[in-house]
Tab-separated table of C-alpha atoms and ligand atoms in Angstrom:
chain	number	residue	atom	x	y	z
A	12	MET	CA	23.239	2.281	11.094
A	13	ARG	CA	19.666	3.244	10.182
A	14	LYS	CA	17.695	4.733	13.022
A	15	GLY	CA	14.122	5.108	11.764
A	16	THR	CA	11.583	2.354	11.066
A	17	LEU	CA	10.486	1.747	7.502
A	18	ALA	CA	6.794	0.786	7.591
A	19	VAL	CA	5.236	-0.556	4.409
A	20	ILE	CA	1.445	-0.439	4.144
A	21	SER	CA	-0.371	-2.419	1.474
A	22	GLY	CA	-3.940	-3.538	1.032
A	23	PHE	CA	-6.719	-4.178	-1.438
A	24	SER	CA	-7.571	-1.432	-3.859
A	25	GLY	CA	-10.479	0.427	-2.254
A	26	VAL	CA	-9.773	-0.727	1.293
A	27	GLY	CA	-9.208	2.888	2.341
A	28	LYS	CA	-5.462	2.780	2.969
A	29	GLY	CA	-4.975	6.183	1.330
A	30	THR	CA	-7.328	7.853	3.824
A	31	VAL	CA	-5.862	6.019	6.824
A	32	VAL	CA	-2.284	6.860	5.840
A	33	LYS	CA	-3.164	10.516	5.144
A	34	GLU	CA	-4.667	10.872	8.625
A	35	LEU	CA	-1.798	8.969	10.257
A	36	VAL	CA	0.840	11.334	8.897
A	37	LYS	CA	-1.259	14.388	9.836
A	38	ARG	CA	-1.344	13.298	13.458
A	39	TYR	CA	2.069	11.773	14.007
A	40	PRO	CA	5.530	12.787	12.800
A	41	TYR	CA	5.962	10.171	10.088
A	42	ALA	CA	7.755	10.900	6.820
A	43	LEU	CA	5.476	9.847	3.955
A	44	SER	CA	7.201	8.855	0.750
A	45	VAL	CA	5.632	10.310	-2.418
A	46	SER	CA	5.827	7.760	-5.232
A	47	ALA	CA	6.332	8.368	-8.917
A	48	THR	CA	3.700	6.946	-11.274
A	49	THR	CA	2.810	6.876	-14.936
A	50	ARG	CA	-0.953	6.758	-14.353
A	51	ASP	CA	-3.166	9.811	-14.891
A	52	PRO	CA	-4.022	11.984	-11.879
A	53	ARG	CA	-7.511	11.467	-10.434
A	54	PRO	CA	-9.642	14.530	-9.690
A	55	GLY	CA	-8.220	16.266	-6.616
A	56	GLU	CA	-4.763	14.717	-6.871
A	57	ALA	CA	-1.899	17.202	-7.021
A	58	ASP	CA	1.480	16.584	-8.614
A	59	GLY	CA	4.220	16.254	-6.012
A	60	ILE	CA	1.713	15.620	-3.207
A	61	SER	CA	-0.316	12.546	-4.158
A	62	TYR	CA	2.302	11.314	-6.599
A	63	HIS	CA	4.983	12.612	-8.906
A	64	PHE	CA	3.120	12.120	-12.184
A	65	ILE	CA	5.661	11.375	-14.900
A	66	THR	CA	5.726	9.869	-18.394
A	67	LYS	CA	6.604	6.270	-19.147
A	68	GLU	CA	9.832	7.433	-20.791
A	69	ALA	CA	10.861	9.485	-17.751
A	70	PHE	CA	10.028	6.556	-15.459
A	71	GLU	CA	12.133	4.144	-17.485
A	72	GLU	CA	15.022	6.602	-17.459
A	73	ARG	CA	14.839	6.771	-13.652
A	74	ILE	CA	14.834	2.954	-13.446
A	75	ARG	CA	18.031	2.922	-15.511
A	76	GLU	CA	19.608	5.531	-13.256
A	77	GLY	CA	18.853	3.459	-10.155
A	78	ASP	CA	16.688	6.202	-8.629
A	79	PHE	CA	14.077	3.862	-7.156
A	80	PHE	CA	14.237	2.032	-3.853
A	81	GLU	CA	11.677	-0.311	-5.442
A	82	TRP	CA	9.326	-0.098	-8.386
A	83	ALA	CA	6.555	-2.275	-9.816
A	84	SER	CA	4.051	-2.425	-12.595
A	85	TYR	CA	0.418	-2.477	-11.434
A	86	VAL	CA	-2.591	-2.731	-13.783
A	87	ASP	CA	-0.522	-1.531	-16.764
A	88	GLN	CA	1.150	1.445	-15.028
A	89	TYR	CA	4.489	1.953	-13.315
A	90	TYR	CA	4.786	2.945	-9.648
A	91	GLY	CA	8.073	3.555	-7.807
A	92	THR	CA	9.510	4.794	-4.508
A	93	PRO	CA	12.268	7.424	-4.801
A	94	LYS	CA	15.350	6.001	-3.086
A	95	SER	CA	17.027	9.166	-1.805
A	96	PHE	CA	14.025	10.369	0.237
A	97	VAL	CA	13.615	7.051	2.047
A	98	LEU	CA	17.288	6.589	2.885
A	99	GLU	CA	17.811	10.192	3.999
A	100	GLU	CA	14.769	10.190	6.285
A	101	LEU	CA	15.707	6.857	7.899
A	102	GLU	CA	19.226	8.153	8.391
A	103	LYS	CA	17.791	11.190	10.221
A	104	GLY	CA	16.008	8.814	12.571
A	105	HIS	CA	12.533	9.440	11.146
A	106	ASP	CA	9.978	6.655	10.729
A	107	VAL	CA	9.055	6.414	7.055
A	108	ILE	CA	5.750	5.221	5.582
A	109	LEU	CA	5.448	3.650	2.140
A	110	GLU	CA	1.978	2.966	0.783
A	111	ILE	CA	2.762	0.503	-1.995
A	112	GLU	CA	1.491	-2.714	-3.567
A	113	ALA	CA	2.653	-6.203	-2.680
A	114	ALA	CA	5.356	-6.885	-5.297
A	115	GLY	CA	7.104	-3.665	-4.246
A	116	ALA	CA	6.680	-4.551	-0.562
A	117	MET	CA	8.449	-7.867	-1.143
A	118	LYS	CA	11.340	-6.032	-2.835
A	119	VAL	CA	11.603	-3.701	0.151
A	120	LYS	CA	11.713	-6.646	2.554
A	121	SER	CA	14.492	-8.311	0.607
A	122	GLN	CA	16.561	-5.102	0.604
A	123	LEU	CA	15.800	-4.149	4.179
A	124	PRO	CA	14.713	-7.163	6.262
A	125	GLU	CA	13.957	-5.006	9.295
A	126	ALA	CA	11.223	-3.154	7.335
A	127	LEU	CA	7.777	-3.667	8.882
A	128	LEU	CA	5.193	-4.981	6.426
A	129	ILE	CA	1.556	-4.300	7.302
A	130	TYR	CA	-1.402	-5.459	5.206
A	131	MET	CA	-4.796	-3.755	5.435
A	132	LEU	CA	-7.902	-5.909	4.993
A	133	PRO	CA	-11.534	-4.928	4.427
A	134	PRO	CA	-14.125	-6.201	6.931
A	135	SER	CA	-15.616	-8.259	4.053
A	136	MET	CA	-15.192	-8.641	0.280
A	137	ARG	CA	-18.724	-7.343	-0.259
A	138	GLU	CA	-17.812	-4.162	1.631
A	139	LEU	CA	-14.660	-3.805	-0.468
A	140	LYS	CA	-16.676	-3.838	-3.691
A	141	ARG	CA	-19.145	-1.322	-2.265
A	142	ARG	CA	-16.271	1.062	-1.433
A	143	LEU	CA	-14.620	0.709	-4.844
A	144	VAL	CA	-17.859	1.428	-6.692
A	145	GLY	CA	-18.699	4.252	-4.255
A	146	ARG	CA	-15.374	5.976	-4.846
A	147	GLY	CA	-16.587	6.603	-8.392
A	148	THR	CA	-13.125	7.323	-9.746
A	149	GLU	CA	-12.689	4.198	-11.843
A	150	THR	CA	-14.613	2.854	-14.797
A	151	GLU	CA	-16.532	-0.402	-14.420
A	152	GLU	CA	-13.800	-2.166	-16.355
A	153	LYS	CA	-11.035	-0.867	-14.096
A	154	ILE	CA	-13.010	-1.841	-10.969
A	155	GLU	CA	-13.443	-5.365	-12.277
A	156	LYS	CA	-9.731	-5.557	-13.084
A	157	ARG	CA	-8.775	-4.398	-9.591
A	158	LEU	CA	-11.231	-6.757	-7.871
A	159	LYS	CA	-9.992	-9.636	-9.954
A	160	LYS	CA	-6.455	-8.859	-8.851
A	161	ALA	CA	-7.605	-8.678	-5.223
A	162	LYS	CA	-9.261	-12.068	-5.468
A	163	GLU	CA	-6.491	-13.828	-7.279
A	164	GLU	CA	-3.355	-12.478	-5.725
A	165	GLU	CA	-3.765	-10.254	-2.757
A	166	LEU	CA	-5.382	-12.606	-0.247
A	167	GLU	CA	-2.533	-14.995	-0.825
A	168	ILE	CA	0.211	-12.410	-0.604
A	169	ALA	CA	-1.221	-10.972	2.621
A	170	ARG	CA	0.211	-14.090	4.248
A	171	GLU	CA	3.728	-12.826	3.526
A	172	TYR	CA	3.286	-9.704	5.661
A	173	ASP	CA	4.382	-9.241	9.258
A	174	PHE	CA	1.046	-7.919	10.512
A	175	LEU	CA	-2.578	-7.534	9.408
A	176	ILE	CA	-4.918	-4.693	10.186
A	177	VAL	CA	-8.634	-4.379	9.424
A	178	ASN	CA	-10.156	-1.126	8.236
A	179	ASN	CA	-13.585	-1.284	9.790
A	180	ASP	CA	-13.560	2.025	11.626
A	181	LEU	CA	-11.233	4.864	10.553
A	182	GLU	CA	-10.225	6.064	14.032
A	183	THR	CA	-9.517	2.570	15.334
A	184	CYS	CA	-7.533	1.737	12.238
A	185	ILE	CA	-5.330	4.853	12.529
A	186	SER	CA	-4.455	4.273	16.169
A	187	GLU	CA	-3.906	0.555	15.630
A	188	LEU	CA	-1.546	1.277	12.737
A	189	HIS	CA	0.425	3.754	14.834
A	190	ARG	CA	0.602	1.231	17.682
A	191	ILE	CA	1.879	-1.551	15.410
A	192	ILE	CA	4.639	0.649	13.985
A	193	GLN	CA	5.758	1.911	17.378
A	194	THR	CA	5.649	-1.433	19.198
A	195	ARG	CA	6.348	-3.787	16.273
A	196	THR	CA	3.652	-6.105	17.607
A	197	GLY	CA	0.254	-7.063	16.199
A	198	VAL	CA	-1.805	-9.844	14.649
A	199	SER	CA	0.264	-11.948	12.276
A	200	PRO	CA	-1.375	-13.592	9.202
A	201	GLY	CA	-1.040	-17.077	10.674
A	202	ARG	CA	-3.231	-16.033	13.593
A	203	SER	CA	-5.932	-14.162	11.683
A	204	ASP	CA	-9.515	-15.459	11.538
A	205	LEU	CA	-10.458	-12.583	9.246
A	206	LEU	CA	-8.068	-13.657	6.508
A	207	THR	CA	-9.581	-17.139	6.520
A	208	ARG	CA	-13.113	-15.655	6.465
A	209	LEU	CA	-12.298	-13.470	3.443
A	210	GLU	CA	-10.834	-16.452	1.595
A	211	THR	CA	-14.009	-18.454	2.279
A	212	GLU	CA	-16.162	-15.539	1.070
A	213	VAL	CA	-14.244	-15.424	-2.227
A	214	LEU	CA	-14.455	-19.199	-2.704
A	215	GLU	CA	-18.186	-19.325	-2.019
A	216	ASN	CA	-19.462	-16.199	-3.756
A	217	GLY	CA	-16.719	-14.756	-5.930
A	218	VAL	CA	-16.699	-11.018	-5.304
B	29	5GP	P1	-3.489	3.878	-7.149
B	29	5GP	O1	-3.471	3.896	-8.654
B	29	5GP	O2	-4.812	3.368	-6.623
B	29	5GP	O3	-3.075	5.187	-6.527
B	29	5GP	O4	-2.381	2.826	-6.680
B	29	5GP	C1	-2.393	1.515	-7.173
B	29	5GP	C2	-1.493	0.661	-6.317
B	29	5GP	O5	-0.128	1.072	-6.463
B	29	5GP	C3	-1.806	0.756	-4.836
B	29	5GP	O6	-1.821	-0.564	-4.308
B	29	5GP	C4	-0.663	1.561	-4.285
B	29	5GP	O7	-0.394	1.217	-2.930
B	29	5GP	C5	0.460	1.128	-5.191
B	29	5GP	N1	1.605	2.058	-5.209
B	29	5GP	C6	1.621	3.398	-5.063
B	29	5GP	N2	2.860	3.864	-5.106
B	29	5GP	C7	3.683	2.793	-5.268
B	29	5GP	C8	5.111	2.639	-5.355
B	29	5GP	O8	5.894	3.566	-5.285
B	29	5GP	N3	5.570	1.378	-5.529
B	29	5GP	C9	4.758	0.294	-5.601
B	29	5GP	N4	5.319	-0.901	-5.738
B	29	5GP	N5	3.418	0.412	-5.508
B	29	5GP	C10	2.885	1.645	-5.347
């Protein structure tokens, strides 16, 4: 029997989930899974800490060997969660955090129905764009690609998650996330005014 909770956090690119998750695991004893990816490191990202940066060939070899709990392709790169880390930590009774995109989250849910899926929303689509541009790590083309994906797919898929959380204020978001994981209660997509507001914003203005 698994003892820990597997919490999956997803959200729009640029919503700030990386920062929230980093702070969460600093403050509370969560085990954070480090994914493997084929994308290039961004400035400040260290191998083995932010990600395990590996080649496409190495990634495909690990898929064949069944090393991933889940994996997905996202804007032309592979991302995957190492299976052994997740299973061992859960077995030890630790709560494990995965920060992954939606296709991977759905695979996790189908393998482990008791996993807790949490989707992080921006306060508005306009704010999301401001944060993505402000991060300054992506080219204009990559930002447009990520925003397009957010518009087209992510608002819809957020409805498949167990709970929603809004990243308006960092401190509030961290404690709310911790509370959701520990109590397994929160705002479900069907009861969220914010989700409906974001959908209206996209329909009326684009992003
Ligand atoms: P980024 O390139 O911005 O670090 O990540 C792009 C997207 O890939 C984000 O939505 C991030 O949550 C997701 N991601 C990171 N690691 C994994 C993983 O192991 N599996 C899946 N499915 N998605 C991941």
